[in-house]
Amino acid sequence: MKKIKKPTFFIITAFVLLFSYLTVFGISTYYGDNRTIWIKSVNDIRWGIDIRGGVDVTFTPPPDYEGEVTDVEIDAARSTIETRMISKNITDYEIYSDYDSRRIIVRFPWQSGDTNFDPEEAVKELGEMAELTFWEGFERTEYGTPVLSGRDVRRATPFYDPGRSPGEQGQHGVSLELNESGTQAFSESTARLAQSQEVISIWMDDIMISSPTVNEHIGGGSAQITGNFTREEAVDLANKINGGALPFKVVTDSFNVIDPTMGMGARNAMAVAGIIAFVIMCVFMINRYKVLGVIATVGLTGQLFGALAVISGFFGAFDSFTLTIPGIAGIILSIGMGVDANVITAERIKEEIRSGKTLDGAVQAGYKRAFSAIFDGNITMIIVAFILMGAFGTPDSFASTMLNLVFRWFGPSAAGAIYAFGYTLIIGVILNFIFGVFGSRLMTYSLVKFKQLRNPTLYGGYKSDEQKAKAESAKIFDAVGNRKKFLIAPIVVVAVAISVMLVAGLEVAIEFRGGTILNYTYEGEIDADDVKNAVESQGAGTVNVRLGTAFGSELNTMTIEFSSQQGLTADVQHSLTQSLEGTFAENNLSTAGSQDVNPTMGRAFFLKCLVAVIFSFIVLMLYIALRFRNVGGWSSGFFAILALMINVAIVFAVFVFFRFPIDANFMAVVLTILCYSINDTIVVFDRIRENRSIHGKRISYSELVNKSVSQSLTRSLNTTITTSIAMATICIVALVTGIGSMLSFAFPLLIGLLFGFVTSLFMAGRPWAGWNSRGKY
């Protein structure tokens, strides 16, 4: 502490302000009409299709394709396209398999202002065959057998060879790690070709990309592809190889720019709501914690703009990332954890001051004793995020490789929206350690050196003897004795939701349950609500209407989606089209096609989600049991997860009761609550562990729980208030602007946070105390 100088606070604050400015505005220069971007800004963020809109493309086999395309091959092609999108950091998309018509419909986001993103080129790359083959000699024969194919490659990695001598020019390439069959085949071929120093040609589809001469036998299970590659070309080639080849050739059947689900207005509304919420949170922190609140504000600002910087591609080591609603949920959760870290520390410092320590001693002890709870809470976040990235990331990613034993049985299913949640959450946790723990500590050590800021009341000390007497006479809250009161509300909410579900059914989004998609073109202006009402009047059930513009033309497009178990017969389609043509006669409505689709994620996706959540529960229980082995171990982990499951059930009940569709928003809310609530419980168990070490067996388990809950109450209440303020602000903006998708995310999350405060504090400690006090005092 003595080594920290007074100017440290101002240096860190200046750095955060400069960094925030550069993140928002970036740095770019113009030479004529050419723009050179030196530092990317928030305008370079690629928004997900649920926020920004994007591209709609349909892939089909070519008209002259003679082979039979099976359902298995359709699924394989879909998985390959999904993996390619993830490798391009397109982490949110909709993809449908139309088995009857042999079509794959893909929608993915794009940013019209991004000159580096060409939607036509992206679609071309997604639909490329991408079949890597090695051939002896310069010729590639149609009916011959290649030495190697992409199936023989375990992993492809881009590399850069700087050259062996000062004058030699470096080159980019791709290093291949071969599997067992590839190692044997390549060894036999190079042994044969090395005798006469013949060439082995390397092809990507019909293009020869390299033809090196074989000078020696290569039997180590590796190979390299070199040529006149740029860094981007080498990375792209490695991604194509890792993504695998399509099982059949495809062509682009249609290509449209689609209207966003939420629209740019929704994005702007969410930005305004976020700014207002962030300001209110900071004002609350400053008002509640004075000097420590100011420090928290600086740290939270750095954390927020640090997350935006990573997503926008501010740092050269990180490519720009697609920001989706679940991705935003990850940022919100990490900011909430940043608030929590500062609240835990501030409350600890306040306790140390009120116990009689000097200001310097209280600050040092406060940070030291707060760290264990902060550390455990953030590690649980990383655990959940890592599991999600392993389950729904690309197969060659580090997380997927590590968790291959768990999720290999479900096959590849790269779900970009959930992957984005895990990605932004991990980034946020890392930034929380940097700004919320390390940076805040340096700033606090700096400010306490100023004479004007050494008044203990600025850090939570008693302002008067009367306040001290009142605090010391305060009773310990009887959390164990009042357990029944806290059980009533969750039981009632879940019971009502089950009743509603039994009577009215469950609203499941079309991407989960399947349905039918109808495409039309039209002229002039059409109101989506009018179309929705017209279709629903025909008995089509719940309908979703999306308007857009055909890419490269002035035609307007209209997509109508509704649930359909058996698809639409030709008669039903004709009747519906006639009805719409009559209702919108002035718009020259024309049928552009129809697709009966399977669910985007489907039963297999739900099963994988379920396994990911259950696996998260198990790993979290193991971690808590390990970290709290001195206070019950397994019982601590079990009852922490039990309280968490109750809160997840409440979130589900909110979706059912308010008729919000079970969609990607539901997954985002559940994952956020899963991470947030477990942190509240960890704080209580951290206090139990500390109090057990202080009091030993002199107090009963019930007294131990009551004391620990009472000590954690203020921290949990303040954290819940600040985070709930953010969600309530977003809810209000969503209601004012009429953005239903934003409301279906923020409102259930708000309710989950409020109930999480109750379940985490009062529903884990009581059964833990009862279990551990069996047959004891």
CSV table of C-alpha atoms in Angstrom, one decimal, residues 265-596:
chain,number,residue,atom,x,y,z
A,265,GLY,CA,-34.7,1.7,-33.6
A,266,ALA,CA,-34.7,-1.1,-31.1
A,267,ARG,CA,-30.9,-1.0,-30.9
A,268,ASN,CA,-30.9,2.7,-30.3
A,269,ALA,CA,-33.6,2.3,-27.7
A,270,MET,CA,-31.6,-0.3,-25.9
A,271,ALA,CA,-28.5,1.9,-26.1
A,272,VAL,CA,-30.5,4.8,-24.5
A,273,ALA,CA,-31.9,2.5,-21.9
A,274,GLY,CA,-28.4,1.1,-21.2
A,275,ILE,CA,-26.9,4.6,-20.8
A,276,ILE,CA,-29.7,5.7,-18.5
A,277,ALA,CA,-29.4,2.5,-16.4
A,278,PHE,CA,-25.6,2.8,-16.2
A,279,VAL,CA,-25.9,6.5,-15.0
A,280,ILE,CA,-28.5,5.6,-12.4
A,281,MET,CA,-26.3,2.7,-11.1
A,282,CYS,CA,-23.3,5.0,-10.8
A,283,VAL,CA,-25.3,7.7,-9.0
A,284,PHE,CA,-26.6,5.0,-6.6
A,285,MET,CA,-23.1,3.7,-6.0
A,286,ILE,CA,-21.7,7.2,-5.3
A,287,ASN,CA,-24.6,8.2,-3.1
A,288,ARG,CA,-24.4,4.9,-1.1
A,289,TYR,CA,-20.6,4.5,-0.9
A,290,LYS,CA,-19.2,8.0,-1.4
A,291,VAL,CA,-15.4,7.7,-2.2
A,292,LEU,CA,-15.7,3.9,-2.9
A,293,GLY,CA,-18.7,4.7,-5.2
A,294,VAL,CA,-16.6,7.1,-7.3
A,295,ILE,CA,-13.9,4.4,-7.6
A,296,ALA,CA,-16.5,1.8,-8.6
A,297,THR,CA,-17.9,4.2,-11.3
A,298,VAL,CA,-14.4,4.5,-12.8
A,299,GLY,CA,-13.9,0.8,-12.7
A,300,LEU,CA,-17.3,0.0,-14.2
A,301,THR,CA,-16.8,2.5,-17.0
A,302,GLY,CA,-13.5,0.7,-17.9
A,303,GLN,CA,-15.2,-2.7,-17.7
A,304,LEU,CA,-18.1,-1.6,-20.0
A,305,PHE,CA,-16.0,0.0,-22.7
A,306,GLY,CA,-13.4,-2.7,-22.4
A,307,ALA,CA,-16.1,-5.3,-23.4
A,308,LEU,CA,-17.3,-3.1,-26.3
A,309,ALA,CA,-13.7,-2.7,-27.4
A,310,VAL,CA,-13.1,-6.4,-27.5
A,311,ILE,CA,-16.3,-7.0,-29.4
A,312,SER,CA,-15.7,-4.2,-32.0
A,313,GLY,CA,-12.2,-5.5,-32.8
A,314,PHE,CA,-10.4,-2.6,-31.0
A,315,PHE,CA,-7.5,-4.9,-30.1
A,316,GLY,CA,-5.7,-6.4,-33.1
A,317,ALA,CA,-5.5,-9.8,-31.5
A,318,PHE,CA,-9.3,-10.1,-31.4
A,319,ASP,CA,-11.5,-10.1,-34.5
A,320,SER,CA,-14.8,-8.2,-34.4
A,321,PHE,CA,-17.5,-10.2,-32.9
A,322,THR,CA,-21.3,-10.4,-33.6
A,323,LEU,CA,-23.2,-8.9,-30.7
A,324,THR,CA,-26.6,-10.6,-30.1
A,325,ILE,CA,-29.3,-10.3,-27.4
A,326,PRO,CA,-27.7,-13.2,-25.4
A,327,GLY,CA,-24.3,-11.5,-25.9
A,328,ILE,CA,-25.8,-8.3,-24.4
A,329,ALA,CA,-27.1,-10.4,-21.6
A,330,GLY,CA,-23.5,-11.6,-21.0
A,331,ILE,CA,-22.3,-7.9,-20.8
A,332,ILE,CA,-25.1,-7.0,-18.5
A,333,LEU,CA,-24.3,-9.9,-16.2
A,334,SER,CA,-20.6,-9.1,-16.2
A,335,ILE,CA,-21.4,-5.5,-15.3
A,336,GLY,CA,-23.6,-6.7,-12.5
A,337,MET,CA,-20.7,-8.8,-11.3
A,338,GLY,CA,-18.6,-5.7,-11.4
A,339,VAL,CA,-21.1,-3.8,-9.3
A,340,ASP,CA,-21.2,-6.8,-6.9
A,341,ALA,CA,-17.4,-6.9,-6.6
A,342,ASN,CA,-17.3,-3.2,-5.6
A,343,VAL,CA,-20.3,-3.6,-3.2
A,344,ILE,CA,-18.8,-6.6,-1.5
A,345,THR,CA,-15.5,-4.7,-1.0
A,346,ALA,CA,-17.2,-1.5,0.2
A,347,GLU,CA,-19.3,-3.4,2.7
A,348,ARG,CA,-16.2,-5.2,4.0
A,349,ILE,CA,-14.3,-2.0,4.4
A,350,LYS,CA,-17.3,-0.5,6.3
A,351,GLU,CA,-17.4,-3.4,8.6
A,352,GLU,CA,-13.7,-3.2,9.3
A,353,ILE,CA,-13.9,0.6,10.1
A,354,ARG,CA,-16.9,0.0,12.4
A,355,SER,CA,-15.0,-2.7,14.2
A,356,GLY,CA,-12.4,-0.1,15.3
A,357,LYS,CA,-9.6,-0.5,12.7
A,358,THR,CA,-7.7,2.5,11.3
A,359,LEU,CA,-8.7,3.6,7.7
A,360,ASP,CA,-5.5,2.1,6.2
A,361,GLY,CA,-6.0,-1.2,8.1
A,362,ALA,CA,-9.7,-1.3,7.2
A,363,VAL,CA,-9.0,-0.8,3.5
A,364,GLN,CA,-6.3,-3.5,3.4
A,365,ALA,CA,-8.4,-6.0,5.4
A,366,GLY,CA,-11.5,-5.2,3.4
A,367,TYR,CA,-10.0,-6.0,0.1
A,368,LYS,CA,-8.3,-9.1,1.5
A,369,ARG,CA,-11.5,-10.6,3.0
A,370,ALA,CA,-13.7,-9.7,0.1
A,371,PHE,CA,-11.5,-11.4,-2.5
A,372,SER,CA,-12.5,-15.0,-1.7
A,373,ALA,CA,-16.2,-14.3,-2.4
A,374,ILE,CA,-15.4,-12.2,-5.5
A,375,PHE,CA,-13.0,-14.9,-6.8
A,376,ASP,CA,-15.5,-17.8,-6.2
A,377,GLY,CA,-18.3,-15.8,-7.8
A,378,ASN,CA,-16.3,-15.0,-10.9
A,379,ILE,CA,-14.9,-18.5,-11.3
A,380,THR,CA,-18.4,-19.9,-11.3
A,381,MET,CA,-19.2,-17.5,-14.2
A,382,ILE,CA,-16.1,-18.8,-16.1
A,383,ILE,CA,-17.2,-22.4,-15.5
A,384,VAL,CA,-20.7,-21.8,-17.0
A,385,ALA,CA,-19.4,-19.7,-19.9
A,386,PHE,CA,-16.7,-22.3,-20.7
A,387,ILE,CA,-19.3,-25.1,-20.7
A,388,LEU,CA,-21.5,-23.1,-23.1
A,389,MET,CA,-18.7,-22.3,-25.4
A,390,GLY,CA,-17.7,-26.0,-25.4
A,391,ALA,CA,-21.2,-27.2,-26.1
A,392,PHE,CA,-22.1,-24.7,-28.8
A,393,GLY,CA,-18.8,-23.5,-30.3
A,394,THR,CA,-17.0,-24.8,-33.3
A,395,PRO,CA,-15.6,-28.4,-32.9
A,396,ASP,CA,-12.0,-27.3,-33.2
A,397,SER,CA,-12.2,-24.6,-30.5
A,398,PHE,CA,-10.3,-25.1,-27.2
A,399,ALA,CA,-13.5,-25.3,-25.1
A,400,SER,CA,-15.1,-27.9,-27.5
A,401,THR,CA,-11.9,-30.0,-27.5
A,402,MET,CA,-11.7,-30.0,-23.7
A,403,LEU,CA,-15.4,-31.0,-23.3
A,404,ASN,CA,-15.5,-33.4,-26.2
A,405,LEU,CA,-16.2,-36.4,-24.0
A,406,VAL,CA,-19.4,-34.8,-22.7
A,407,PHE,CA,-20.9,-33.4,-25.9
A,408,ARG,CA,-19.5,-35.6,-28.6
A,409,TRP,CA,-22.6,-37.8,-28.5
A,410,PHE,CA,-24.8,-35.0,-29.8
A,411,GLY,CA,-22.8,-34.2,-32.9
A,412,PRO,CA,-21.7,-30.7,-33.9
A,413,SER,CA,-24.3,-28.0,-33.3
A,414,ALA,CA,-22.6,-24.6,-33.4
A,415,ALA,CA,-25.2,-22.2,-31.8
A,416,GLY,CA,-23.8,-18.7,-32.2
A,417,ALA,CA,-26.3,-16.9,-29.9
A,418,ILE,CA,-25.4,-19.1,-26.9
A,419,TYR,CA,-21.7,-19.1,-27.8
A,420,ALA,CA,-21.9,-15.3,-27.8
A,421,PHE,CA,-23.3,-15.3,-24.3
A,422,GLY,CA,-20.4,-17.4,-23.1
A,423,TYR,CA,-17.8,-15.3,-25.0
A,424,THR,CA,-19.0,-11.9,-23.7
A,425,LEU,CA,-19.4,-13.3,-20.2
A,426,ILE,CA,-15.8,-14.5,-20.1
A,427,ILE,CA,-14.5,-11.2,-21.5
A,428,GLY,CA,-16.6,-9.4,-18.8
A,429,VAL,CA,-15.2,-11.5,-16.0
A,430,ILE,CA,-11.6,-11.0,-17.1
A,431,LEU,CA,-12.3,-7.2,-17.2
A,432,ASN,CA,-13.9,-7.4,-13.8
A,433,PHE,CA,-10.7,-8.7,-12.3
A,434,ILE,CA,-8.7,-6.0,-14.1
A,435,PHE,CA,-10.9,-3.0,-13.3
A,436,GLY,CA,-13.2,-4.1,-10.5
A,437,VAL,CA,-10.6,-5.9,-8.3
A,438,PHE,CA,-7.0,-4.8,-9.2
A,439,GLY,CA,-7.8,-1.3,-10.6
A,440,SER,CA,-10.2,-0.4,-7.8
A,441,ARG,CA,-7.7,-1.5,-5.2
A,442,LEU,CA,-5.0,0.8,-6.7
A,443,MET,CA,-7.4,3.7,-6.9
A,444,THR,CA,-8.5,3.2,-3.2
A,445,TYR,CA,-4.9,3.0,-2.0
A,446,SER,CA,-4.2,6.2,-3.8
A,447,LEU,CA,-7.2,8.3,-2.6
A,448,VAL,CA,-6.8,7.3,1.1
A,449,LYS,CA,-3.5,9.1,1.1
A,450,PHE,CA,-5.2,12.5,0.6
A,451,LYS,CA,-5.9,14.2,3.9
A,452,GLN,CA,-9.2,15.5,2.8
A,453,LEU,CA,-10.4,12.0,2.0
A,454,ARG,CA,-9.3,10.3,5.3
A,455,ASN,CA,-12.6,10.9,7.1
A,456,PRO,CA,-13.9,7.4,8.0
A,457,THR,CA,-17.5,8.4,7.3
A,458,LEU,CA,-16.6,8.6,3.6
A,459,TYR,CA,-16.0,4.9,3.7
A,460,GLY,CA,-18.9,3.8,5.8
A,461,GLY,CA,-17.8,4.7,9.3
A,462,TYR,CA,-20.3,5.8,11.9
A,463,LYS,CA,-21.4,9.4,11.6
A,464,SER,CA,-22.6,9.7,15.2
A,465,ASP,CA,-22.8,7.8,18.5
A,466,GLU,CA,-26.5,7.4,17.9
A,467,GLN,CA,-25.9,5.7,14.6
A,468,LYS,CA,-23.4,3.4,16.2
A,469,ALA,CA,-25.7,2.5,19.0
A,470,LYS,CA,-28.5,1.8,16.6
A,471,ALA,CA,-26.3,-0.5,14.5
A,472,GLU,CA,-24.9,-2.4,17.4
A,473,SER,CA,-28.4,-3.0,18.9
A,474,ALA,CA,-29.8,-4.3,15.6
A,475,LYS,CA,-31.1,-7.8,15.8
A,476,ILE,CA,-29.8,-10.6,13.7
A,477,PHE,CA,-32.4,-11.5,11.1
A,478,ASP,CA,-34.0,-14.9,11.7
A,479,ALA,CA,-33.7,-16.3,8.2
A,480,VAL,CA,-34.1,-19.9,9.4
A,481,GLY,CA,-37.2,-19.2,11.5
A,482,ASN,CA,-38.9,-17.2,8.7
A,483,ARG,CA,-38.2,-19.8,6.0
A,484,LYS,CA,-41.9,-20.6,5.4
A,485,LYS,CA,-42.7,-17.0,4.5
A,486,PHE,CA,-40.1,-17.0,1.8
A,487,LEU,CA,-41.3,-20.2,0.3
A,488,ILE,CA,-44.9,-19.0,-0.2
A,489,ALA,CA,-44.2,-16.5,-3.1
A,490,PRO,CA,-42.1,-18.9,-5.3
A,491,ILE,CA,-44.5,-21.8,-4.8
A,492,VAL,CA,-47.5,-19.6,-5.7
A,493,VAL,CA,-45.8,-18.2,-8.8
A,494,VAL,CA,-44.8,-21.6,-10.1
A,495,ALA,CA,-48.2,-23.1,-9.3
A,496,VAL,CA,-50.0,-20.3,-11.2
A,497,ALA,CA,-47.7,-20.7,-14.2
A,498,ILE,CA,-48.3,-24.5,-14.3
A,499,SER,CA,-52.1,-23.8,-14.3
A,500,VAL,CA,-51.8,-21.3,-17.1
A,501,MET,CA,-49.6,-23.8,-19.1
A,502,LEU,CA,-52.2,-26.6,-18.6
A,503,VAL,CA,-55.0,-24.3,-19.7
A,504,ALA,CA,-53.5,-22.2,-22.5
A,505,GLY,CA,-50.5,-24.3,-23.5
A,506,LEU,CA,-46.9,-23.2,-23.9
A,507,GLU,CA,-45.8,-20.5,-26.3
A,508,VAL,CA,-42.8,-22.0,-28.2
A,509,ALA,CA,-41.1,-20.0,-31.0
A,510,ILE,CA,-41.1,-21.4,-34.5
A,511,GLU,CA,-37.3,-21.9,-34.5
A,512,PHE,CA,-37.8,-24.4,-31.7
A,513,ARG,CA,-40.9,-26.3,-32.7
A,514,GLY,CA,-40.8,-26.0,-36.5
A,515,GLY,CA,-43.4,-24.7,-38.9
A,516,THR,CA,-44.0,-23.2,-42.3
A,517,ILE,CA,-42.4,-20.2,-44.0
A,518,LEU,CA,-44.1,-18.4,-46.9
A,519,ASN,CA,-42.2,-15.8,-49.1
A,520,TYR,CA,-43.9,-13.1,-51.1
A,521,THR,CA,-42.8,-10.0,-53.1
A,522,TYR,CA,-44.9,-6.9,-53.2
A,523,GLU,CA,-44.9,-3.2,-54.2
A,524,GLY,CA,-45.5,-0.1,-52.2
A,525,GLU,CA,-45.9,-0.1,-48.4
A,526,ILE,CA,-47.5,-2.8,-46.3
A,527,ASP,CA,-48.0,-2.8,-42.5
A,528,ALA,CA,-46.7,-6.0,-40.9
A,529,ASP,CA,-49.5,-5.9,-38.3
A,530,ASP,CA,-52.2,-5.8,-41.0
A,531,VAL,CA,-50.6,-8.9,-42.7
A,532,LYS,CA,-50.4,-10.7,-39.3
A,533,ASN,CA,-54.1,-10.0,-38.6
A,534,ALA,CA,-55.1,-11.2,-42.1
A,535,VAL,CA,-53.2,-14.5,-41.9
A,536,GLU,CA,-54.4,-15.2,-38.3
A,537,SER,CA,-58.0,-14.6,-39.5
A,538,GLN,CA,-57.6,-17.6,-41.7
A,539,GLY,CA,-57.0,-19.9,-38.7
A,540,ALA,CA,-53.2,-20.1,-39.1
A,541,GLY,CA,-52.5,-19.7,-35.4
A,542,THR,CA,-49.6,-17.5,-34.1
A,543,VAL,CA,-48.0,-15.7,-37.0
A,544,ASN,CA,-44.7,-13.8,-37.3
A,545,VAL,CA,-44.3,-11.4,-40.2
A,546,ARG,CA,-41.0,-9.9,-41.4
A,547,LEU,CA,-40.6,-7.3,-44.1
A,548,GLY,CA,-37.5,-6.7,-46.2
A,549,THR,CA,-36.0,-5.7,-49.5
A,550,ALA,CA,-34.6,-8.0,-52.1
A,551,PHE,CA,-30.8,-7.6,-52.5
A,552,GLY,CA,-29.8,-5.9,-55.8
A,553,SER,CA,-33.4,-5.0,-56.7
A,554,GLU,CA,-36.2,-2.7,-55.7
A,555,LEU,CA,-38.6,-5.6,-54.9
A,556,ASN,CA,-40.0,-5.7,-51.4
A,557,THR,CA,-40.1,-9.1,-49.7
A,558,MET,CA,-42.5,-10.5,-47.0
A,559,THR,CA,-41.8,-13.6,-45.0
A,560,ILE,CA,-44.7,-15.2,-43.0
A,561,GLU,CA,-43.9,-17.8,-40.4
A,562,PHE,CA,-46.3,-19.9,-38.4
A,563,SER,CA,-46.3,-23.2,-36.7
A,564,SER,CA,-47.3,-26.2,-38.8
A,565,GLN,CA,-47.1,-29.8,-37.7
A,566,GLN,CA,-47.9,-31.3,-41.1
A,567,GLY,CA,-47.0,-28.5,-43.5
A,568,LEU,CA,-49.3,-26.7,-45.9
A,569,THR,CA,-51.1,-28.4,-48.7
A,570,ALA,CA,-51.2,-26.7,-52.1
A,571,ASP,CA,-54.9,-25.9,-51.6
A,572,VAL,CA,-54.2,-24.2,-48.2
A,573,GLN,CA,-51.4,-22.2,-49.7
A,574,HIS,CA,-53.5,-21.2,-52.7
A,575,SER,CA,-56.4,-20.1,-50.4
A,576,LEU,CA,-54.1,-18.1,-48.1
A,577,THR,CA,-52.4,-16.4,-51.1
A,578,GLN,CA,-55.8,-15.5,-52.6
A,579,SER,CA,-56.9,-14.0,-49.4
A,580,LEU,CA,-53.8,-11.9,-49.1
A,581,GLU,CA,-53.9,-10.8,-52.7
A,582,GLY,CA,-57.5,-9.6,-52.1
A,583,THR,CA,-56.6,-7.8,-48.9
A,584,PHE,CA,-53.6,-6.1,-50.4
A,585,ALA,CA,-54.7,-5.7,-54.0
A,586,GLU,CA,-52.8,-2.4,-54.5
A,587,ASN,CA,-49.5,-4.0,-53.6
A,588,ASN,CA,-49.3,-6.6,-56.4
A,589,LEU,CA,-48.6,-9.5,-54.1
A,590,SER,CA,-46.7,-12.4,-55.7
A,591,THR,CA,-45.7,-15.8,-54.3
A,592,ALA,CA,-41.9,-16.2,-54.2
A,593,GLY,CA,-42.0,-19.8,-52.7
A,594,SER,CA,-42.8,-21.7,-49.6
A,595,GLN,CA,-40.8,-23.9,-47.2
A,596,ASP,CA,-42.0,-26.4,-44.7
